[in-house]
Structures are given as C-alpha cells and as structure tokens.
Amino acid sequence: MLRVRAEPYEFSCEPGHVALVIIDMQRDFVDPGGFGEALGNDVSLLRRAIAPTARVLAAARRTGMLVIHTREGHRPDLTDLPATKKARGRLRTGIGDAGPMGRILVRGEYGHDIIDELGPAPGEPVVDKPGKGAFHATDLDSILHSRAIRQLIVCGVTTEVCVNTTVREANDRGYDCLVLADCVASYFPEFQRVALEMIKAQGGIFGWVGASGDLMEVLGQLPEAAPLPAG
Ligand code: TIU
C-alpha cells in the first residue's frame, strides 16, 4: 500500500490499482496563440502545471502505472456538439470555427491535440470527451474497470471545470481521487484555490488534494517496472 501525504488525510493506494489521469493538456487551452488565450485568458497560469506534471508522468511511467490522457473536443461534423455548448458565450469564434491552431476543439486539429511536453506514449489510452467530465459519453469507466483501477491521481486543466467535473463523476462511480495541486491549474487564481478547497472539504467529500513532490517521494521507492515487450 502506498501512502501519500495529502489533505484532509493521507491518500492510500495500491500499485496496480491506481492510474494517472491527465486532463485536457491541449494546445487550445494551454499554448500561447490558442483558443484559451484568444478568449482573453492568461495561459501562463495554466503553463505552471506543465513541468510538475511532466515529472509525475515520468515517475508514473517508470513504475508501470497506467497513464490515461483526455482531450476535450468534437467530431469534425460536430454531431456530438450540443447546440447549447456551441451557443454558450456568444463567441464570434467558437467551437468548430477556424481558430489560430485549426478548427477549435475539433478532433484531428493541431490545437485539439496534447502539448508536446506531455504527449502520450505508445499504449497509453487517450480518451476523447465531448463534455467537461471525462466519464460522460466516453469509455473511461470501462477502461478503468478492465484494468482493475480503483484510484486516480489527477492532473490537468482547468481545475474548476474539467478537473472538478471529472473528480465528481469519478467519486460517484466509486473511485478515490488524489488531485495534485501543483499539477492542476486555472485561468482564475481564486477558482484554483476554491476548486481545490471544495474537493477536500468535509473530510474529502470528493477526494484528496496533495502535492506532486510528496507523490514522487513515494513513487521513487517503487521498483522500476519491466519494460513492455517490443511490438
Ligand atoms: N478542459 C477544460 O477545463 N475545459 C474548459 O472549457 N475549461 C475552461 O476553463 N473553460
């Protein structure tokens, strides 16, 4: 059993039954010149999470932990884009429109893909999700069931939107979530703080909040996993 310092109390998890889930670290949200910045957001606030998440990703891979990446986006024909989501914000340039990095939040476009620093390795599942939560209208739950995963370590963006929604969905499905405070980020500092408070309040009503350094210390004590067979 691994025990990671966290709030409201230590997070216990079993190697082999815990997965790393990295939420929506996509160019459209995180990179300068993307959709997020075009909406007037300061992407440097999100980019703070890249380096610590890259370190956690490397440590997780070293131990053989299942790593899952998610991307928010839609089919090129936009048949899975609710009219309400398209209309929301009354944007001049919104989802499906031509943006600075291709059509905004459309699968297959450059801006929709994961940033180079955190790119998926061969064999790591990438879950394409049309909503904010990673369980809604995806096969994430069945992937986790098939691999006997019961606990999730969560990184990604944004803390109060896709991270929080995913953690709440996971909680209702019986998963324990540890959210790494320095590996999640928001365009709004106040939302970052409060979104993390909400997760760990009331004895961990939705889950745990920890720091990447404390997780890395624990992962560093695990043996290196055998490399996957070639092919
Ligand atoms: N991934 C994610 O959080 N999607 C968003 O739309 N986030 C915003 O903060 N808008």
Coordinates of C-alpha atoms and ligand atoms in Angstrom, one line a residue:
M1 CA 0.0 0.0 0.0
L2 CA 1.3 3.5 -0.9
R3 CA 0.7 6.3 1.5
V4 CA 0.9 9.8 0.1
R5 CA 0.8 12.9 2.3
A6 CA -2.4 14.7 1.4
E7 CA -5.4 16.7 2.7
P8 CA -7.7 16.1 4.5
Y9 CA -5.6 13.0 5.4
E10 CA -3.2 10.6 3.8
F11 CA -4.1 9.1 0.5
S12 CA -3.6 5.3 0.4
C13 CA -3.5 3.4 -2.9
E14 CA -2.3 0.1 -4.2
P15 CA 0.2 -0.1 -7.0
G16 CA -1.5 -1.8 -9.9
H17 CA -4.9 -0.4 -8.9
V18 CA -4.1 3.3 -9.3
A19 CA -3.9 5.3 -12.6
L20 CA -2.6 8.7 -13.5
V21 CA -5.2 10.7 -15.4
I22 CA -4.0 13.9 -17.2
I23 CA -7.0 16.1 -18.2
D24 CA -7.1 18.2 -21.4
M25 CA -3.5 19.4 -21.5
Q26 CA -4.3 20.5 -25.1
R27 CA -2.7 23.3 -27.1
D28 CA -6.0 25.1 -27.4
F29 CA -6.2 25.6 -23.7
V30 CA -2.5 25.8 -22.7
D31 CA -0.4 27.2 -25.6
P32 CA 0.1 30.9 -26.4
G33 CA -1.9 31.7 -29.5
G34 CA -4.6 29.0 -28.8
F35 CA -8.3 29.2 -28.1
G36 CA -7.9 29.9 -24.4
E37 CA -5.7 32.9 -25.0
A38 CA -7.9 34.1 -27.8
L39 CA -10.7 34.3 -25.2
G40 CA -8.6 36.7 -23.2
N41 CA -7.1 34.3 -20.7
D42 CA -3.6 34.4 -19.4
V43 CA -2.2 30.9 -20.3
S44 CA 0.9 31.4 -18.2
L45 CA -1.3 30.5 -15.2
L46 CA -2.0 27.1 -16.9
R47 CA 1.5 26.5 -18.1
R48 CA 2.7 26.4 -14.4
A49 CA 1.3 22.9 -14.2
I50 CA 3.3 21.6 -17.2
A51 CA 6.7 21.0 -15.5
P52 CA 5.4 19.3 -12.4
T53 CA 3.0 17.1 -14.4
A54 CA 5.9 16.1 -16.7
R55 CA 7.8 14.9 -13.7
V56 CA 4.9 13.0 -12.3
L57 CA 4.3 11.5 -15.8
A58 CA 7.9 10.3 -16.0
A59 CA 7.7 8.8 -12.4
A60 CA 4.4 7.1 -13.1
R61 CA 5.8 5.6 -16.4
R62 CA 8.9 4.4 -14.5
T63 CA 6.7 2.4 -12.1
G64 CA 4.5 1.0 -14.9
M65 CA 1.4 2.8 -13.7
L66 CA -1.5 3.1 -16.1
V67 CA -1.4 6.6 -17.7
I68 CA -4.6 8.0 -19.3
H69 CA -4.8 11.2 -21.2
T70 CA -8.0 13.1 -22.0
R71 CA -8.9 15.6 -24.7
E72 CA -12.0 17.8 -24.8
G73 CA -13.3 18.0 -28.4
H74 CA -15.8 17.1 -31.0
R75 CA -16.2 15.2 -34.2
P76 CA -15.4 17.2 -37.4
D77 CA -19.0 17.1 -38.4
L78 CA -19.9 18.5 -34.9
T79 CA -22.8 15.9 -34.5
D80 CA -21.7 15.4 -30.9
L81 CA -21.7 19.2 -30.1
P82 CA -24.8 20.2 -28.2
A83 CA -26.4 23.4 -29.6
T84 CA -26.3 24.8 -26.1
K85 CA -22.5 24.4 -25.9
K86 CA -22.0 25.9 -29.3
A87 CA -24.1 28.9 -28.5
R88 CA -22.7 29.5 -25.0
G89 CA -20.7 32.6 -24.6
R90 CA -22.0 34.2 -27.8
L91 CA -18.4 33.9 -29.2
R92 CA -17.5 35.4 -32.5
T93 CA -15.1 32.4 -32.9
G94 CA -16.2 29.3 -31.0
I95 CA -16.1 25.5 -31.1
G96 CA -15.8 24.2 -34.6
D97 CA -14.8 27.5 -36.1
A98 CA -11.4 28.2 -37.7
G99 CA -9.1 29.3 -35.0
P100 CA -5.4 30.1 -34.6
M101 CA -4.5 26.3 -34.5
G102 CA -7.1 24.8 -36.7
R103 CA -10.8 24.3 -36.0
I104 CA -11.4 25.0 -32.3
L105 CA -11.7 21.8 -30.2
V106 CA -12.2 19.6 -33.2
R107 CA -10.6 16.2 -33.2
G108 CA -7.7 15.8 -35.5
E109 CA -6.8 19.5 -35.4
Y110 CA -3.4 20.7 -34.2
G111 CA -4.9 22.8 -31.4
H112 CA -7.0 20.0 -30.1
D113 CA -4.0 17.7 -29.5
I114 CA -2.0 17.4 -26.3
I115 CA 1.0 19.6 -25.9
D116 CA 4.4 18.1 -26.9
E117 CA 5.7 18.3 -23.3
L118 CA 3.1 15.8 -22.1
G119 CA 2.4 13.8 -25.3
P120 CA 1.0 10.3 -24.8
A121 CA 3.5 7.3 -25.1
P122 CA 2.6 4.4 -27.3
G123 CA 0.0 2.2 -25.5
E124 CA -1.3 5.0 -23.2
P125 CA -5.1 5.4 -23.7
V126 CA -6.3 8.8 -25.0
V127 CA -9.9 9.4 -24.1
D128 CA -11.7 11.9 -26.3
K129 CA -14.5 13.5 -24.5
P130 CA -17.2 15.8 -25.8
G131 CA -18.0 17.2 -22.3
K132 CA -16.2 18.6 -19.3
G133 CA -16.3 15.4 -17.3
A134 CA -14.1 12.5 -18.6
F135 CA -16.7 9.9 -17.9
H136 CA -19.6 11.5 -19.8
A137 CA -20.1 9.8 -23.2
T138 CA -16.6 8.1 -23.1
D139 CA -15.3 4.6 -22.4
L140 CA -13.1 5.7 -19.5
D141 CA -15.1 3.8 -16.9
S142 CA -14.8 0.6 -18.9
I143 CA -11.0 1.1 -19.4
L144 CA -10.6 1.6 -15.6
H145 CA -12.7 -1.5 -14.8
S146 CA -10.8 -3.7 -17.3
R147 CA -7.6 -2.7 -15.6
A148 CA -9.0 -3.1 -12.0
I149 CA -8.2 0.6 -11.3
R150 CA -9.9 1.9 -8.1
Q151 CA -8.0 5.1 -7.5
L152 CA -7.0 8.0 -9.7
I153 CA -4.2 10.5 -9.5
V154 CA -5.5 13.6 -11.3
C155 CA -3.5 16.4 -13.1
G156 CA -4.6 18.8 -15.9
V157 CA -6.8 21.8 -16.7
T158 CA -8.8 23.6 -15.7
T159 CA -9.1 22.9 -12.0
E160 CA -12.7 24.2 -11.6
V161 CA -14.0 23.0 -14.9
C162 CA -12.8 19.7 -16.4
V163 CA -10.8 18.5 -13.4
N164 CA -13.5 19.2 -10.9
T165 CA -16.2 17.7 -13.1
T166 CA -14.2 14.6 -13.7
V167 CA -13.4 14.1 -10.0
R168 CA -17.0 14.5 -9.1
E169 CA -18.0 11.9 -11.8
A170 CA -15.3 9.6 -10.5
N171 CA -16.4 9.9 -6.9
D172 CA -19.9 9.0 -7.8
R173 CA -18.6 5.9 -9.6
G174 CA -16.7 4.7 -6.5
Y175 CA -13.2 5.9 -7.4
D176 CA -10.9 7.7 -4.9
C177 CA -9.1 10.7 -6.5
L178 CA -5.9 12.4 -5.4
V179 CA -5.7 15.8 -7.1
L180 CA -2.2 17.2 -7.3
A181 CA -2.5 20.9 -6.5
D182 CA 0.6 22.0 -8.4
C183 CA -0.3 19.8 -11.5
V184 CA -3.7 21.4 -12.0
A185 CA -4.3 24.9 -13.0
S186 CA -7.0 27.6 -13.7
Y187 CA -7.1 30.8 -15.6
F188 CA -8.5 32.3 -12.4
P189 CA -6.4 32.1 -9.2
E190 CA -9.5 32.4 -6.9
F191 CA -11.1 29.5 -8.7
Q192 CA -7.9 27.4 -8.4
R193 CA -7.9 27.9 -4.6
V194 CA -11.6 27.3 -4.1
A195 CA -11.9 24.4 -6.5
L196 CA -9.2 22.6 -4.5
E197 CA -10.9 23.5 -1.2
M198 CA -14.2 22.1 -2.5
I199 CA -12.6 18.7 -3.2
K200 CA -11.0 18.2 0.2
A201 CA -13.7 19.8 2.3
Q202 CA -16.0 17.8 4.7
G203 CA -13.5 15.0 5.2
G204 CA -12.7 14.8 1.5
I205 CA -16.2 15.0 0.1
F206 CA -14.9 14.5 -3.5
G207 CA -11.4 13.3 -2.8
W208 CA -7.9 14.3 -1.7
V209 CA -5.6 17.2 -2.5
G210 CA -1.8 16.6 -2.4
A211 CA 1.4 17.9 -3.9
S212 CA 3.5 16.3 -6.7
G213 CA 6.6 16.3 -4.5
D214 CA 5.0 14.0 -1.9
L215 CA 3.7 11.6 -4.6
M216 CA 7.1 11.5 -6.3
E217 CA 8.8 10.6 -3.0
V218 CA 6.5 7.6 -2.6
L219 CA 6.8 6.6 -6.3
G220 CA 10.6 6.9 -6.1
Q221 CA 10.6 4.0 -3.6
L222 CA 8.9 1.6 -6.0
P223 CA 10.9 -0.6 -8.3
E224 CA 11.2 0.2 -11.9
A225 CA 8.6 -1.7 -14.0
A226 CA 9.8 -4.2 -16.5
P227 CA 9.8 -2.7 -20.0
L228 CA 6.8 -3.6 -22.2
P229 CA 7.6 -6.4 -24.7
A230 CA 8.5 -5.0 -28.1
G231 CA 5.8 -4.9 -30.7
Ligands
TIU1 N1 -10.7 21.3 -20.0 C1 -11.4 22.3 -19.6 O1 -11.4 22.7 -18.4 N2 -12.3 22.9 -20.5 C2 -12.7 24.2 -20.3 O2 -13.6 24.6 -21.1 N3 -12.2 24.9 -19.4 C3 -12.4 26.2 -19.1 O3 -11.9 26.7 -18.1 N4 -13.1 26.9 -19.9

